[in-house]
Amino acid sequence: MTAVPTDREQQVLDRIDKARRRRAKVREERITLSHGSGGKATQTLIEAVFLEAFRNPLLEPLDDAASFTVDGAALALTTDSYVVSPIFFPGGNIGDLAVNGTVNDLAVSGAHPLYLTAGFILEEGFPIEDLLTIVNSMKEAAAAAGVSIVTGDTKVVQRGKADGCYINTAGVGSLLRRDLGVSTARPGDAILVSGPIGEHGITIMLARGELDIDADLVSDTAPVHSLVSSLLSAVPGVRGMRDATRGGVATILNEIAKAADVAVIVDEKTIPVRTEVRGASELLGIDPLYVACEGRIVVVVDGAQASLALDTLRAHPLGAEAAIIGRVAEDPPGLVLLNTTFGGTRIVDLLVGDPLPRIC
Amino acid sequence: MTAVPTDREQQVLDRIDKARRRRAKVREERITLSHGSGGKATQTLIEAVFLEAFRNPLLEPLDDAASFTVDGAALALTTDSYVVSPIFFPGGNIGDLAVNGTVNDLAVSGAHPLYLTAGFILEEGFPIEDLLTIVNSMKEAAAAAGVSIVTGDTKVVQRGKADGCYINTAGVGSLLRRDLGVSTARPGDAILVSGPIGEHGITIMLARGELDIDADLVSDTAPVHSLVSSLLSAVPGVRGMRDATRGGVATILNEIAKAADVAVIVDEKTIPVRTEVRGASELLGIDPLYVACEGRIVVVVDGAQASLALDTLRAHPLGAEAAIIGRVAEDPPGLVLLNTTFGGTRIVDLLVGDPLPRIC
């Protein structure tokens, strides 16, 4: 018979458990595609390799952007590399994706996006015309988001040593709100998504032409900074936001549950999914909850202001189809539960493999 | 008979000429390795494609880092992607190179390096052990330079779609001096280099094992921030600095001549080059002036303070073999002249091809 631990003992056990989880270990000897999925393997790699080596208080929260103060100015800094394949797809290309993605990471961190860097890795033989198209999309995306691309770098690798064009963008923003973060989610909060999910990921899959599916679908790539800023000015009860990219909304919900040590309970029937996305997902045998978006945010808000948040999102063109998809509860902490359309309840865990590589 | 233009007419002609040069055009239909050399083709690509699209006053100077003010704080922002092959080489690896390179771009721009981002593009199958080695080198390099890696990103591409590991770093620094820039070089100024040139590039070439040369040579990769900071505090007459990477010291000298519209006159016999570098360069048929360094700076300083600058550099471990290598003159503007060891004088132009691809 085991004695039930006291509160204090439980705290100690929790701390040990946390420490054990922290000392994550990559079991594989080599990098696999799963390490890039945004799911479990990515998280283990980040914790066991990057966090372990670089460990510092600014990196530790593993937020979409790091925040710090320089000479009195509160700043946010973020980076993302883009390796999407194919480079051109319905609704966008690697160029606007690279600008919007970094703008969005700054925006959901509560920062006003200002300046971007652009680093290109080009493969020998890449058509200059394609490069011009990409760069012009970046120009337009930057103008739409009100940011300037102020510095850059170009490397060329030999034919066969890369896949046409990779782009890295880093972004600096002025931090307007320091109190935001999904780790502040608490029981009673509501969870919203700003629009239909999975459109970017499914669009990319279809653009690869490996499936014989024709669907009237375009990527949702868009800069969410103005959507975020109207939300923040109208709804004081916003706790935190994330943009759902790799790993989809399911990954964000797990991040919320783990960061705040709360339960996230979601109603499947309330999650907006376009018929085309649902259909293609079924054919692919994947859950749209795990499919990348590039212009959708997940918002945690004080439950009492859920309708206000919903109305505010819906009043913006990018949030017209926003929905309240769930709520935060006390138990079971760290888990995401989904009430399915069929009346059951299941745990939504982090992605283990990578059914959709190179989505962004 | 053509009339000699008046001063005013000359100014107009110059402006037209400058505008013509500005509207650079990439003649090739596809990216070649030369576009990544740091030489003429790179410059044309940057001007015709990137500058043309992104054009803004912060990007325009095409300095090592962009500088701007956010909420009263003067900042510098820079980025570089690293694709060096091989990834491991005598004296370092892609990891410390990626940290030092970005630290150096900030330092020579007159900024105190603070925060770095790290974006990894990994090839499926890349050994985790190699990644650990690289990441630990980054950790040590960051500690040595006093910077923190505060945010990052990892992408994985399929086997054969990249070359093991590419790294992008972006860096933010606090701008200490806003008056620095090689465009402020003026006749009478002296030009110094902080140490022997070409060691990084030749080390990489030898590490590729394609040449049957054994040389006792290691990369000069190092963070120059403390060398720069002692120079700036001791020598008020420093006009500007650049770190000589791709394209080597010759490229920097050309950048000085063009940015300040002055002549740069260099004495070959004063340029420090190790015997091993000279020997390997001769075998390779390349000029060490064009070979990459990763821990050397080129300094433009008021001629009256040349000895002071030399002594200050030499008092620092990274500048022990510093030398005064040339001077700034009025004519011919925009050109670099080299007084050769054999007594002749020749023009040192930008590199046209790329004899040493993927050096950084």
CSV table of N, CA, C and O in Angstrom, one decimal, chain A residues 76-153:
chain,number,residue,atom,x,y,z
A,76,ALA,N,11.2,42.7,-29.1
A,76,ALA,CA,11.0,41.3,-29.3
A,76,ALA,C,11.8,40.9,-30.5
A,76,ALA,O,12.0,41.7,-31.4
A,77,LEU,N,12.4,39.7,-30.5
A,77,LEU,CA,13.2,39.2,-31.6
A,77,LEU,C,12.8,37.8,-31.9
A,77,LEU,O,12.6,36.9,-31.0
A,78,THR,N,12.7,37.5,-33.2
A,78,THR,CA,12.3,36.1,-33.6
A,78,THR,C,13.0,35.7,-34.9
A,78,THR,O,13.5,36.6,-35.6
A,79,THR,N,13.0,34.4,-35.2
A,79,THR,CA,13.6,34.0,-36.5
A,79,THR,C,12.9,32.7,-36.9
A,79,THR,O,12.3,32.0,-36.1
A,80,ASP,N,12.8,32.5,-38.2
A,80,ASP,CA,12.3,31.3,-38.8
A,80,ASP,C,13.0,31.1,-40.2
A,80,ASP,O,13.2,32.1,-40.9
A,81,SER,N,13.3,29.9,-40.5
A,81,SER,CA,13.8,29.5,-41.8
A,81,SER,C,12.6,28.9,-42.6
A,81,SER,O,11.8,28.2,-42.0
A,82,TYR,N,12.6,29.1,-43.9
A,82,TYR,CA,11.5,28.6,-44.7
A,82,TYR,C,12.1,27.7,-45.8
A,82,TYR,O,13.1,28.1,-46.5
A,83,VAL,N,11.6,26.5,-45.8
A,83,VAL,CA,12.1,25.5,-46.8
A,83,VAL,C,10.9,24.9,-47.5
A,83,VAL,O,11.0,23.7,-48.0
A,84,VAL,N,9.8,25.6,-47.6
A,84,VAL,CA,8.6,25.0,-48.1
A,84,VAL,C,8.8,24.4,-49.5
A,84,VAL,O,9.6,25.0,-50.3
A,85,SER,N,8.2,23.3,-49.8
A,85,SER,CA,8.3,22.7,-51.1
A,85,SER,C,6.9,22.2,-51.5
A,85,SER,O,6.2,21.5,-50.8
A,86,PRO,N,6.4,22.7,-52.7
A,86,PRO,CA,7.0,23.6,-53.6
A,86,PRO,C,7.1,25.0,-53.2
A,86,PRO,O,6.4,25.4,-52.3
A,87,ILE,N,8.0,25.7,-53.8
A,87,ILE,CA,8.3,27.1,-53.5
A,87,ILE,C,7.1,28.0,-53.8
A,87,ILE,O,6.8,29.0,-53.1
A,88,PHE,N,6.4,27.7,-54.9
A,88,PHE,CA,5.2,28.5,-55.3
A,88,PHE,C,4.0,27.6,-55.1
A,88,PHE,O,4.0,26.4,-55.4
A,89,PHE,N,3.0,28.2,-54.6
A,89,PHE,CA,1.7,27.4,-54.3
A,89,PHE,C,0.5,28.3,-54.4
A,89,PHE,O,0.7,29.5,-54.3
A,90,PRO,N,-0.7,27.8,-54.5
A,90,PRO,CA,-1.8,28.6,-54.6
A,90,PRO,C,-2.0,29.5,-53.3
A,90,PRO,O,-1.9,29.0,-52.2
A,91,GLY,N,-2.0,30.8,-53.5
A,91,GLY,CA,-2.2,31.7,-52.4
A,91,GLY,C,-0.9,32.4,-51.9
A,91,GLY,O,-0.9,33.3,-51.1
A,92,GLY,N,0.3,31.9,-52.5
A,92,GLY,CA,1.5,32.6,-52.1
A,92,GLY,C,2.7,31.9,-52.6
A,92,GLY,O,2.7,31.0,-53.4
A,93,ASN,N,3.9,32.2,-52.0
A,93,ASN,CA,5.1,31.5,-52.3
A,93,ASN,C,6.0,31.7,-51.1
A,93,ASN,O,5.7,32.3,-50.1
A,94,ILE,N,7.2,31.1,-51.2
A,94,ILE,CA,8.1,31.1,-50.0
A,94,ILE,C,8.5,32.5,-49.5
A,94,ILE,O,8.8,32.7,-48.3
A,95,GLY,N,8.3,33.5,-50.4
A,95,GLY,CA,8.7,34.9,-50.1
A,95,GLY,C,7.7,35.5,-49.1
A,95,GLY,O,8.1,36.0,-48.1
A,96,ASP,N,6.4,35.5,-49.5
A,96,ASP,CA,5.5,36.2,-48.6
A,96,ASP,C,5.3,35.3,-47.3
A,96,ASP,O,5.1,35.9,-46.2
A,97,LEU,N,5.5,34.0,-47.5
A,97,LEU,CA,5.4,33.2,-46.3
A,97,LEU,C,6.5,33.6,-45.3
A,97,LEU,O,6.3,33.7,-44.1
A,98,ALA,N,7.7,33.8,-45.8
A,98,ALA,CA,8.8,34.2,-44.9
A,98,ALA,C,8.7,35.5,-44.2
A,98,ALA,O,9.1,35.7,-43.1
A,99,VAL,N,8.0,36.4,-44.9
A,99,VAL,CA,7.7,37.7,-44.3
A,99,VAL,C,6.6,37.6,-43.3
A,99,VAL,O,6.7,38.0,-42.1
A,100,ASN,N,5.4,37.0,-43.7
A,100,ASN,CA,4.3,36.9,-42.9
A,100,ASN,C,4.6,36.1,-41.6
A,100,ASN,O,4.1,36.4,-40.5
A,101,GLY,N,5.3,35.0,-41.8
A,101,GLY,CA,5.6,34.1,-40.7
A,101,GLY,C,6.3,34.9,-39.5
A,101,GLY,O,6.0,34.7,-38.3
A,102,THR,N,7.3,35.7,-39.9
A,102,THR,CA,8.1,36.4,-38.9
A,102,THR,C,7.3,37.6,-38.3
A,102,THR,O,7.3,37.8,-37.1
A,103,VAL,N,6.5,38.2,-39.2
A,103,VAL,CA,5.6,39.3,-38.7
A,103,VAL,C,4.7,38.7,-37.7
A,103,VAL,O,4.4,39.3,-36.6
A,104,ASN,N,4.1,37.5,-38.0
A,104,ASN,CA,3.1,36.9,-37.1
A,104,ASN,C,3.7,36.5,-35.7
A,104,ASN,O,3.1,36.7,-34.7
A,105,ASP,N,4.9,36.0,-35.8
A,105,ASP,CA,5.6,35.6,-34.5
A,105,ASP,C,5.8,36.8,-33.6
A,105,ASP,O,5.6,36.7,-32.4
A,106,LEU,N,6.1,37.9,-34.2
A,106,LEU,CA,6.2,39.2,-33.4
A,106,LEU,C,4.9,39.6,-32.9
A,106,LEU,O,4.7,39.9,-31.7
A,107,ALA,N,3.9,39.6,-33.8
A,107,ALA,CA,2.5,40.1,-33.4
A,107,ALA,C,1.9,39.3,-32.3
A,107,ALA,O,1.5,39.9,-31.3
A,108,VAL,N,2.0,38.0,-32.4
A,108,VAL,CA,1.3,37.2,-31.3
A,108,VAL,C,2.1,37.3,-30.0
A,108,VAL,O,1.6,36.9,-28.9
A,109,SER,N,3.3,37.8,-30.1
A,109,SER,CA,4.1,38.0,-28.8
A,109,SER,C,3.8,39.3,-28.2
A,109,SER,O,4.4,39.7,-27.2
A,110,GLY,N,2.9,40.1,-28.8
A,110,GLY,CA,2.5,41.4,-28.3
A,110,GLY,C,3.5,42.5,-28.7
A,110,GLY,O,3.6,43.5,-28.1
A,111,ALA,N,4.2,42.3,-29.8
A,111,ALA,CA,5.1,43.3,-30.3
A,111,ALA,C,4.6,43.9,-31.6
A,111,ALA,O,3.9,43.3,-32.4
A,112,HIS,N,5.0,45.1,-31.9
A,112,HIS,CA,4.7,45.8,-33.1
A,112,HIS,C,5.8,45.5,-34.0
A,112,HIS,O,7.0,46.0,-33.8
A,113,PRO,N,5.6,44.7,-35.1
A,113,PRO,CA,6.7,44.3,-36.0
A,113,PRO,C,7.3,45.6,-36.7
A,113,PRO,O,6.6,46.4,-37.2
A,114,LEU,N,8.6,45.6,-36.8
A,114,LEU,CA,9.3,46.8,-37.3
A,114,LEU,C,10.3,46.5,-38.4
A,114,LEU,O,10.1,46.9,-39.6
A,115,TYR,N,11.3,45.7,-38.1
A,115,TYR,CA,12.4,45.5,-39.0
A,115,TYR,C,12.7,44.0,-39.2
A,115,TYR,O,12.7,43.2,-38.3
A,116,LEU,N,12.9,43.6,-40.5
A,116,LEU,CA,13.2,42.2,-40.8
A,116,LEU,C,14.6,42.1,-41.5
A,116,LEU,O,15.1,43.0,-42.2
A,117,THR,N,15.2,40.9,-41.3
A,117,THR,CA,16.4,40.6,-42.0
A,117,THR,C,16.0,39.5,-43.0
A,117,THR,O,15.0,38.8,-42.8
A,118,ALA,N,16.8,39.3,-44.1
A,118,ALA,CA,16.4,38.2,-45.0
A,118,ALA,C,17.7,37.5,-45.5
A,118,ALA,O,18.6,38.2,-46.0
A,119,GLY,N,17.8,36.3,-45.2
A,119,GLY,CA,19.0,35.5,-45.6
A,119,GLY,C,18.6,34.4,-46.6
A,119,GLY,O,17.7,33.6,-46.3
A,120,PHE,N,19.2,34.5,-47.8
A,120,PHE,CA,18.9,33.5,-48.8
A,120,PHE,C,19.9,32.5,-49.0
A,120,PHE,O,21.1,32.8,-49.0
A,121,ILE,N,19.5,31.2,-49.1
A,121,ILE,CA,20.4,30.2,-49.5
A,121,ILE,C,19.9,29.7,-50.9
A,121,ILE,O,18.8,29.1,-50.9
A,122,LEU,N,20.7,30.0,-51.9
A,122,LEU,CA,20.2,29.7,-53.3
A,122,LEU,C,21.0,28.5,-53.8
A,122,LEU,O,22.2,28.4,-53.6
A,123,GLU,N,20.4,27.7,-54.6
A,123,GLU,CA,21.0,26.6,-55.3
A,123,GLU,C,21.5,27.1,-56.7
A,123,GLU,O,20.8,27.7,-57.4
A,124,GLU,N,22.7,26.7,-57.0
A,124,GLU,CA,23.3,27.0,-58.3
A,124,GLU,C,22.3,26.5,-59.3
A,124,GLU,O,21.8,25.4,-59.2
A,125,GLY,N,21.9,27.4,-60.3
A,125,GLY,CA,21.0,27.0,-61.3
A,125,GLY,C,19.6,27.5,-61.1
A,125,GLY,O,18.7,27.3,-61.9
A,126,PHE,N,19.3,28.0,-59.9
A,126,PHE,CA,18.0,28.5,-59.6
A,126,PHE,C,17.7,29.7,-60.5
A,126,PHE,O,18.5,30.6,-60.7
A,127,PRO,N,16.5,29.7,-61.1
A,127,PRO,CA,16.1,30.7,-62.1
A,127,PRO,C,16.0,32.1,-61.5
A,127,PRO,O,15.3,32.3,-60.4
A,128,ILE,N,16.7,33.1,-62.0
A,128,ILE,CA,16.7,34.5,-61.6
A,128,ILE,C,15.3,35.0,-61.6
A,128,ILE,O,14.8,35.7,-60.7
A,129,GLU,N,14.5,34.6,-62.6
A,129,GLU,CA,13.1,35.0,-62.7
A,129,GLU,C,12.3,34.6,-61.5
A,129,GLU,O,11.5,35.4,-60.9
A,130,ASP,N,12.5,33.4,-61.0
A,130,ASP,CA,11.8,32.9,-59.8
A,130,ASP,C,12.2,33.7,-58.6
A,130,ASP,O,11.4,34.0,-57.8
A,131,LEU,N,13.5,34.0,-58.6
A,131,LEU,CA,14.0,34.8,-57.4
A,131,LEU,C,13.4,36.2,-57.4
A,131,LEU,O,12.9,36.7,-56.4
A,132,LEU,N,13.2,36.8,-58.6
A,132,LEU,CA,12.6,38.1,-58.7
A,132,LEU,C,11.1,38.0,-58.2
A,132,LEU,O,10.7,38.9,-57.5
A,133,THR,N,10.4,36.9,-58.6
A,133,THR,CA,9.0,36.8,-58.2
A,133,THR,C,9.0,36.7,-56.7
A,133,THR,O,8.1,37.3,-56.0
A,134,ILE,N,9.8,35.9,-56.1
A,134,ILE,CA,9.9,35.7,-54.6
A,134,ILE,C,10.2,37.0,-53.9
A,134,ILE,O,9.5,37.4,-53.0
A,135,VAL,N,11.2,37.7,-54.4
A,135,VAL,CA,11.6,38.9,-53.8
A,135,VAL,C,10.5,40.0,-53.9
A,135,VAL,O,10.3,40.8,-52.9
A,136,ASN,N,9.8,40.0,-55.0
A,136,ASN,CA,8.7,41.0,-55.1
A,136,ASN,C,7.5,40.6,-54.2
A,136,ASN,O,6.9,41.5,-53.7
A,137,SER,N,7.3,39.4,-54.0
A,137,SER,CA,6.3,39.0,-53.0
A,137,SER,C,6.7,39.4,-51.6
A,137,SER,O,5.8,39.8,-50.8
A,138,MET,N,8.0,39.3,-51.3
A,138,MET,CA,8.5,39.7,-50.0
A,138,MET,C,8.3,41.2,-49.8
A,138,MET,O,7.9,41.7,-48.8
A,139,LYS,N,8.6,42.0,-50.9
A,139,LYS,CA,8.4,43.4,-50.9
A,139,LYS,C,6.9,43.8,-50.6
A,139,LYS,O,6.7,44.6,-49.7
A,140,GLU,N,6.0,43.1,-51.3
A,140,GLU,CA,4.6,43.4,-51.1
A,140,GLU,C,4.1,43.0,-49.7
A,140,GLU,O,3.4,43.7,-49.0
A,141,ALA,N,4.6,41.8,-49.2
A,141,ALA,CA,4.2,41.4,-47.9
A,141,ALA,C,4.7,42.3,-46.8
A,141,ALA,O,4.1,42.6,-45.9
A,142,ALA,N,6.0,42.8,-47.0
A,142,ALA,CA,6.6,43.7,-46.1
A,142,ALA,C,5.8,45.0,-46.0
A,142,ALA,O,5.5,45.6,-45.0
A,143,ALA,N,5.4,45.5,-47.2
A,143,ALA,CA,4.6,46.7,-47.3
A,143,ALA,C,3.3,46.5,-46.6
A,143,ALA,O,2.8,47.4,-45.8
A,144,ALA,N,2.6,45.4,-46.8
A,144,ALA,CA,1.3,45.1,-46.2
A,144,ALA,C,1.4,45.0,-44.7
A,144,ALA,O,0.5,45.4,-44.0
A,145,ALA,N,2.5,44.6,-44.2
A,145,ALA,CA,2.7,44.4,-42.8
A,145,ALA,C,3.4,45.6,-42.1
A,145,ALA,O,3.5,45.7,-40.9
A,146,GLY,N,3.7,46.6,-43.0
A,146,GLY,CA,4.3,47.8,-42.4
A,146,GLY,C,5.7,47.6,-41.9
A,146,GLY,O,6.1,48.3,-41.0
A,147,VAL,N,6.5,46.6,-42.4
A,147,VAL,CA,7.8,46.4,-41.9
A,147,VAL,C,8.8,46.7,-43.0
A,147,VAL,O,8.5,46.7,-44.2
A,148,SER,N,10.1,46.9,-42.7
A,148,SER,CA,11.1,47.1,-43.7
A,148,SER,C,12.1,46.0,-43.6
A,148,SER,O,12.5,45.6,-42.5
A,149,ILE,N,12.6,45.5,-44.7
A,149,ILE,CA,13.7,44.5,-44.8
A,149,ILE,C,14.9,45.3,-44.8
A,149,ILE,O,15.2,46.0,-45.8
A,150,VAL,N,15.7,45.3,-43.8
A,150,VAL,CA,16.8,46.3,-43.6
A,150,VAL,C,18.2,45.8,-43.8
A,150,VAL,O,19.2,46.5,-44.0
A,151,THR,N,18.3,44.4,-43.8
A,151,THR,CA,19.7,43.9,-44.0
A,151,THR,C,19.5,42.4,-44.5
A,151,THR,O,18.4,41.8,-44.3
A,152,GLY,N,20.5,41.9,-45.2
A,152,GLY,CA,20.3,40.6,-45.7
A,152,GLY,C,21.6,39.9,-46.0
A,152,GLY,O,22.7,40.4,-45.8
A,153,ASP,N,21.5,38.7,-46.6
A,153,ASP,CA,22.7,37.9,-46.9
A,153,ASP,C,22.3,36.9,-48.0
A,153,ASP,O,21.2,36.4,-48.0
